[in-house]
GROMACS .gro file of C-alpha atoms in nm:
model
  230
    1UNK     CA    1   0.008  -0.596  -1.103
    2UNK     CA    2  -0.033  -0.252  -1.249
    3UNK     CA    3  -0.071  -0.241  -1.662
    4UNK     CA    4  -0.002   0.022  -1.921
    5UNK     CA    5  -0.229   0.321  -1.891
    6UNK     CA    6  -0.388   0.202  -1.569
    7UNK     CA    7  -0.579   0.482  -1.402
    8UNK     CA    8  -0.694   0.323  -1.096
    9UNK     CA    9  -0.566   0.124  -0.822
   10UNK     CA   10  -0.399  -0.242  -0.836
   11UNK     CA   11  -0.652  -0.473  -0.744
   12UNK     CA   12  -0.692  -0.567  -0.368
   13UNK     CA   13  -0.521  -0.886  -0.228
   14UNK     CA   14  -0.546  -0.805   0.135
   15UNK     CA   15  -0.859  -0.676   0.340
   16UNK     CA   16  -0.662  -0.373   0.421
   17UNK     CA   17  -0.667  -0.220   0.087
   18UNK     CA   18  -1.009  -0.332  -0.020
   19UNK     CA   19  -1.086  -0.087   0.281
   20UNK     CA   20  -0.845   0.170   0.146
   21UNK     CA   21  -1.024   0.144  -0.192
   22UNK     CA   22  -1.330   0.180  -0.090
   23UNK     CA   23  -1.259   0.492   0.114
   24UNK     CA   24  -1.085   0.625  -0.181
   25UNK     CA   25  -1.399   0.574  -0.363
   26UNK     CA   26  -1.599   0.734  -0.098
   27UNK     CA   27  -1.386   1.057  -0.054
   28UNK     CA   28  -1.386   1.089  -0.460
   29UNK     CA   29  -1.794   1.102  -0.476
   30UNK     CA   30  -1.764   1.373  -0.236
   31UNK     CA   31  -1.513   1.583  -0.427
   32UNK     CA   32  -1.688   1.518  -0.763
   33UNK     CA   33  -2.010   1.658  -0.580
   34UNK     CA   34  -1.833   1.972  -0.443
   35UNK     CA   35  -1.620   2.047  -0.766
   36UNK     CA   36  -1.972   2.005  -0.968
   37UNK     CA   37  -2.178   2.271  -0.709
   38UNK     CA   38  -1.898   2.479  -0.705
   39UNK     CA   39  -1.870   2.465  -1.087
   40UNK     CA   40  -2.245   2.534  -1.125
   41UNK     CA   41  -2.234   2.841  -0.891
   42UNK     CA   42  -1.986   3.006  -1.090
   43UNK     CA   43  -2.146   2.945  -1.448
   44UNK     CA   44  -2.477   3.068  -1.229
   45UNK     CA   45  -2.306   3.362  -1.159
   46UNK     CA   46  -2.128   3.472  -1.480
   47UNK     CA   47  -2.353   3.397  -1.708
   48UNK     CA   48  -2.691   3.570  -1.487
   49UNK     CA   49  -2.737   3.950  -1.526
   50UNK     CA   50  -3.008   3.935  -1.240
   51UNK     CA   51  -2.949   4.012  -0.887
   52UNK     CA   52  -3.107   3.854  -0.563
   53UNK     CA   53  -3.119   4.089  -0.321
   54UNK     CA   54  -3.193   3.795  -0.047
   55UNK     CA   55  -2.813   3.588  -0.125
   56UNK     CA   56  -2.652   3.907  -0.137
   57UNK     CA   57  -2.730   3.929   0.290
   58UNK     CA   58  -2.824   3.663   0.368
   59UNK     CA   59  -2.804   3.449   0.714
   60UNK     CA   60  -2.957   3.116   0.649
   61UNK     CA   61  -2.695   3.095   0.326
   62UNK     CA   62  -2.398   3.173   0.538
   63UNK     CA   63  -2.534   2.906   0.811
   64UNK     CA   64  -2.536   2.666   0.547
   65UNK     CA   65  -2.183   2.705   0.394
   66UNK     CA   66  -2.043   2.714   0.730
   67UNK     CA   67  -2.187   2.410   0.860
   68UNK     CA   68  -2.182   2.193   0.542
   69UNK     CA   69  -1.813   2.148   0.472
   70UNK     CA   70  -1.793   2.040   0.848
   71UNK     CA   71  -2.038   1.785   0.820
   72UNK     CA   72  -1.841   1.656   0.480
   73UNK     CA   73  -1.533   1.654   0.649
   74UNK     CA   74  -1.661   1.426   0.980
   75UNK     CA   75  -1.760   1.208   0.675
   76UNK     CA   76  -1.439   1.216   0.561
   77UNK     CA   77  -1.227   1.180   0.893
   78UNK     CA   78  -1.393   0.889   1.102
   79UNK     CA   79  -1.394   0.643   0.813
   80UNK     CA   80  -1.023   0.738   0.750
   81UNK     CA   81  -0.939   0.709   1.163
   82UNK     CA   82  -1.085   0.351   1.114
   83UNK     CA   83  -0.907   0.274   0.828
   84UNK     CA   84  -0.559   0.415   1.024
   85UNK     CA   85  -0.607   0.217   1.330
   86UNK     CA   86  -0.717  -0.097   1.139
   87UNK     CA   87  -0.396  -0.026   0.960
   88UNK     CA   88  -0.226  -0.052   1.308
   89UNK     CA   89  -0.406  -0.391   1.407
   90UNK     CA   90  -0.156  -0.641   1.513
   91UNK     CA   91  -0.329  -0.937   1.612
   92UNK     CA   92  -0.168  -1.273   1.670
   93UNK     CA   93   0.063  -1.287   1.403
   94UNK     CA   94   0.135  -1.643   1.254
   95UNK     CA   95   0.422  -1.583   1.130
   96UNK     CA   96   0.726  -1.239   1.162
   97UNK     CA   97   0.954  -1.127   0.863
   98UNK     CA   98   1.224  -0.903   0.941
   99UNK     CA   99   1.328  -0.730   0.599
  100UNK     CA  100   1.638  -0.525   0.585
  101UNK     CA  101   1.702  -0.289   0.336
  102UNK     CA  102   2.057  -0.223   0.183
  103UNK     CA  103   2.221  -0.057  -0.127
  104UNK     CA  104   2.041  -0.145  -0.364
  105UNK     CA  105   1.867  -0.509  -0.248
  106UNK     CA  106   1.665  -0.634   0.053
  107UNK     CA  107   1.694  -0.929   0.291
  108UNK     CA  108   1.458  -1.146   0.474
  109UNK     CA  109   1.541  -1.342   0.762
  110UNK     CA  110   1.224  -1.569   0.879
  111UNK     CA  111   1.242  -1.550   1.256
  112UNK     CA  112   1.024  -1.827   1.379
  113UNK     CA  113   1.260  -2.029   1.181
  114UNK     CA  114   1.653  -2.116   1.336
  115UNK     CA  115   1.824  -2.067   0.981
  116UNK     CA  116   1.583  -1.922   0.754
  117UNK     CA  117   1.673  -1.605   0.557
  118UNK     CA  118   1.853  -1.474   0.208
  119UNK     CA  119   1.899  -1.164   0.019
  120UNK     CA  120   1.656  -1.075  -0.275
  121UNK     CA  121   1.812  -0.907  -0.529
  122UNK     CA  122   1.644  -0.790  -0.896
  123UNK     CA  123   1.691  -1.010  -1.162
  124UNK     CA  124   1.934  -0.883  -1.464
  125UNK     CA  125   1.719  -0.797  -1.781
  126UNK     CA  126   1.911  -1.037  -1.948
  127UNK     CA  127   1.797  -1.335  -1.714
  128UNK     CA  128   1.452  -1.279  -1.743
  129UNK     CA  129   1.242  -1.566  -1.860
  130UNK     CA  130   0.936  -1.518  -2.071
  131UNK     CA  131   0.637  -1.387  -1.869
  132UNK     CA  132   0.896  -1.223  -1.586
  133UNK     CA  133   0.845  -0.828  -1.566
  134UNK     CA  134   1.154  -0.634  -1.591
  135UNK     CA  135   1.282  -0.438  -1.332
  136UNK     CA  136   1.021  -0.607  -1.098
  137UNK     CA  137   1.138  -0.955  -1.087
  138UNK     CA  138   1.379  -1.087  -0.808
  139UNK     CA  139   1.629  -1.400  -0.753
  140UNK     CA  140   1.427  -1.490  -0.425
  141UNK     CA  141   1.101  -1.398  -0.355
  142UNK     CA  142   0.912  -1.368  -0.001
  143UNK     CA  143   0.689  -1.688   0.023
  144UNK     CA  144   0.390  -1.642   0.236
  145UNK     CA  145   0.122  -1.843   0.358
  146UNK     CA  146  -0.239  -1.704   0.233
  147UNK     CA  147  -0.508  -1.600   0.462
  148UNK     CA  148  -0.262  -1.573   0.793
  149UNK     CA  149  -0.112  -1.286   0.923
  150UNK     CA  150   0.220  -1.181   0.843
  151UNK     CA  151   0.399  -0.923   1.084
  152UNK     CA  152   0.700  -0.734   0.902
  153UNK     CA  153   0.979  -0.599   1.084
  154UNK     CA  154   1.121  -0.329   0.848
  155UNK     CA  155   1.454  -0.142   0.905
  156UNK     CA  156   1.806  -0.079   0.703
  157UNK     CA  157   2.134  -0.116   0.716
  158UNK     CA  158   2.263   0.167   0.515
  159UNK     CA  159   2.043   0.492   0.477
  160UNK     CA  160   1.659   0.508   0.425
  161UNK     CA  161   1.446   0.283   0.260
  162UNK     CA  162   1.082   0.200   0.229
  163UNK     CA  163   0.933  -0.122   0.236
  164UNK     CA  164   0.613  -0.074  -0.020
  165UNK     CA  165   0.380  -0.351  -0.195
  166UNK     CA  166   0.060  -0.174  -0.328
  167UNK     CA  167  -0.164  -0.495  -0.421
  168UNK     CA  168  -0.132  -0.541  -0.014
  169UNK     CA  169  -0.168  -0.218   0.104
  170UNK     CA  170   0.129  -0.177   0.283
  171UNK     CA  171   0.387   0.059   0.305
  172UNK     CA  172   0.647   0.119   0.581
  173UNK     CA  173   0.999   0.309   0.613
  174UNK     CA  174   1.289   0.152   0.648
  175UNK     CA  175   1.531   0.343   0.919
  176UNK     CA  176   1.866   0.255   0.984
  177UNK     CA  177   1.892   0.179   1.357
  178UNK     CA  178   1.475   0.149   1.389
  179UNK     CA  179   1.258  -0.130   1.372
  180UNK     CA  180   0.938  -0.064   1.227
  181UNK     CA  181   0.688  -0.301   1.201
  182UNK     CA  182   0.376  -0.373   0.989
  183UNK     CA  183   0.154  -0.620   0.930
  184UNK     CA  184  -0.098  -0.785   0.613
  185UNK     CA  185  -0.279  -1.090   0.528
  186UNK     CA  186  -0.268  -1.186   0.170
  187UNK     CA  187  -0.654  -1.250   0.106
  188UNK     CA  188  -0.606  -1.488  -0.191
  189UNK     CA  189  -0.286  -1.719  -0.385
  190UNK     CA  190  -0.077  -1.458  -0.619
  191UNK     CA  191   0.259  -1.305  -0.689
  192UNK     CA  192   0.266  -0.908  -0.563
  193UNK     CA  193   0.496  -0.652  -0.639
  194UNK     CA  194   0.642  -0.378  -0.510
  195UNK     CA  195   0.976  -0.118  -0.496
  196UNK     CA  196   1.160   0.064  -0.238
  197UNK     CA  197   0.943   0.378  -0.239
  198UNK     CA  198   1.231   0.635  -0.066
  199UNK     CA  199   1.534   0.759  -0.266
  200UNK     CA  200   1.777   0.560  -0.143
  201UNK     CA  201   2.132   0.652  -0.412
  202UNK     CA  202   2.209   0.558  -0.740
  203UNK     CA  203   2.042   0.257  -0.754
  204UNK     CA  204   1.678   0.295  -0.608
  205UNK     CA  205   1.491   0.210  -0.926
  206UNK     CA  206   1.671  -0.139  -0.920
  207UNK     CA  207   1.573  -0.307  -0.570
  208UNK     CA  208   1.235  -0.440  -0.616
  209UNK     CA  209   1.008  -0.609  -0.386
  210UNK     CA  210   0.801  -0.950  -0.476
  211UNK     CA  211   0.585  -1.133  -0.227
  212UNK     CA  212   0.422  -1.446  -0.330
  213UNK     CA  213   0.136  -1.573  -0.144
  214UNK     CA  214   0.088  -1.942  -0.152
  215UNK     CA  215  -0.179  -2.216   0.052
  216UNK     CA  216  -0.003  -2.327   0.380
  217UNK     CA  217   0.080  -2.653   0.243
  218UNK     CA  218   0.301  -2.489  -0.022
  219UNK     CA  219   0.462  -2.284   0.258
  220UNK     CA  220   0.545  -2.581   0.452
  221UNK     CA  221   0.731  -2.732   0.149
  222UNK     CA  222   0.870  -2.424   0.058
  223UNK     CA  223   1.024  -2.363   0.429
  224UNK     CA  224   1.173  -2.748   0.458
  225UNK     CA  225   1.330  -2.725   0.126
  226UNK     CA  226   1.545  -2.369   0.243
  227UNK     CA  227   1.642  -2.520   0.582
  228UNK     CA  228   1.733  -2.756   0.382
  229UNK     CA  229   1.915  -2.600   0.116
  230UNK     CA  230   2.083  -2.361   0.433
   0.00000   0.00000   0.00000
C-alpha cells in the first residue's frame, strides 16, 4: 500500500516485482553515473580556459564514446528481456480467474469452481469502516491462495479497461472481445490494491481493484462458504 509522499515503489509481494525493482534499481545507478560524467564534462568545459589540442582530434576518445553507451545499453536490455519473458511465464497454474471489466466495477468468476463468481464494486465513502482506505476499498475482494500461481484471464464487457495491482507487479488490458491473460504468485499473506489503469468514462477513478492473499487453508474455507452462499 502506497503512503503520503512515497517516492519509491510499493513494496514487493510477488517474485515478479522484486525482479522489476531490482532492475529499476539497476538501470537508475547507470543513469545517475551518466547524468554525473556528463555533468562534470560540462562544468570541465565552461569553467577551463585551457585547450587540449589531443581531445580536440582525437580517435581513441571518439572510440570510446561510441562503444561505451553500447556496452551500457546490452546492460540494460538482457536483464530487461529476462525480466519480460519471466513476465510471460505461465507455468502450471493452480488456480484461473477470469476478471471482467465493466462501467465502472469488475467481476470475477473462479473457473475451476461450477458456481463461483460476483461483482466487486468500491465501497461508498460513507460505508467505510475504520482502517478501510477510501476510494480503494471494495464490497468483495479477490481471495487468493499465497505462494501458488494464479492465472488471470482479463477482458471487458463495455470499452477498455486495465487490470493493474502494483504490490504484484501486474498489469494487463482489458479488451472487449479479447482475452488476455496474466499470471502472479502472491509471495506472502496481505491485502493488495490496485485501480483500473485505462480511462474508461466518467467513472474510472471509482472501480478499484483489491486482492487478498491468504494460506490455502483460508482459501478452502473461503471457497466452501461462497458455493455455499451461491
Amino acid at each position: 500500500m502506497a503512503h503520503p509522499t512515497q517516492l519509491g515503489f510499493q513494496d514487493a509481494a510477488s517474485p515478479v516485482m522484486e525482479e522489476l525493482l531490482h532492475f529499476h534499481d539497476h538501470a537508475l545507478m547507470i543513469v545517475f553515473l551518466i547524468s554525473t560524467l556528463v555533468l562534470y564534462i560540462i562544468i570541465a568545459m565552461v569553467s577551463t580556459k585551457l585547450t587540449n589540442k589531443y581531445i580536440l582530434d582525437s580517435q581513441e576518445i571518439e572510440i570510446v564514446w561510441t562503444i561505451l553507451p553500447a556496452v551500457i545499453l546490452v546492460l540494460i536490455a538482457l536483464p530487461s528481456l529476462r525480466i519480460l519473458y519471466l513476465m510471460d511465464e505461465i507455468n502450471d497454474p493452480h488456480l484461473t480467474i477470469k476478471a471482467m471489466g465493466h462501467q465502472w466495477y469488475w467481476s470475477y468468476e473462479y473457473t475451476d469452481y461450477e458456481n463461483l463468481g460476483f461483482d466487486s464494486y468500491m465501497t461508498p465513502t460513507q460505508d467505510l469502516t475504520p482502517g478501510q482506505f477510501r476510494l480503494l476499498e471494495t464490497d468483495h475482494r479477490m481471495v487468493i491462495p499465497m505462494e501458488s500461481p494464479i492465472r488471470v484471464l482479463v477482458s471487458a464487457e463495455d470499452v477498455l479497461h486495465s487490470w493493474a495491482v502494483p504490490s504484484l507487479g501486474v498489469k494487463m488490458d482489458a479488451v472487449p472481445g479479447r482475452l488476455n491473460q496474466t499470471a502472479f504468485i502472491a509471495s506472502r499473506p496481505g491485502v493488495f490494491y490496485g485501480q483500473c489503469s485505462e480511462i474508461c468514462g466518467a467513472n474510472h477513478s471509482f472501480m478499484p481493484i483489491v486482492v487478498e492473499a491468504v494460506p490455502l487453508e483460508y482459501f478452502e474455507n473461503w471457497s466452501s462458504l461462497m458455493l455455499e452462499d451461491a
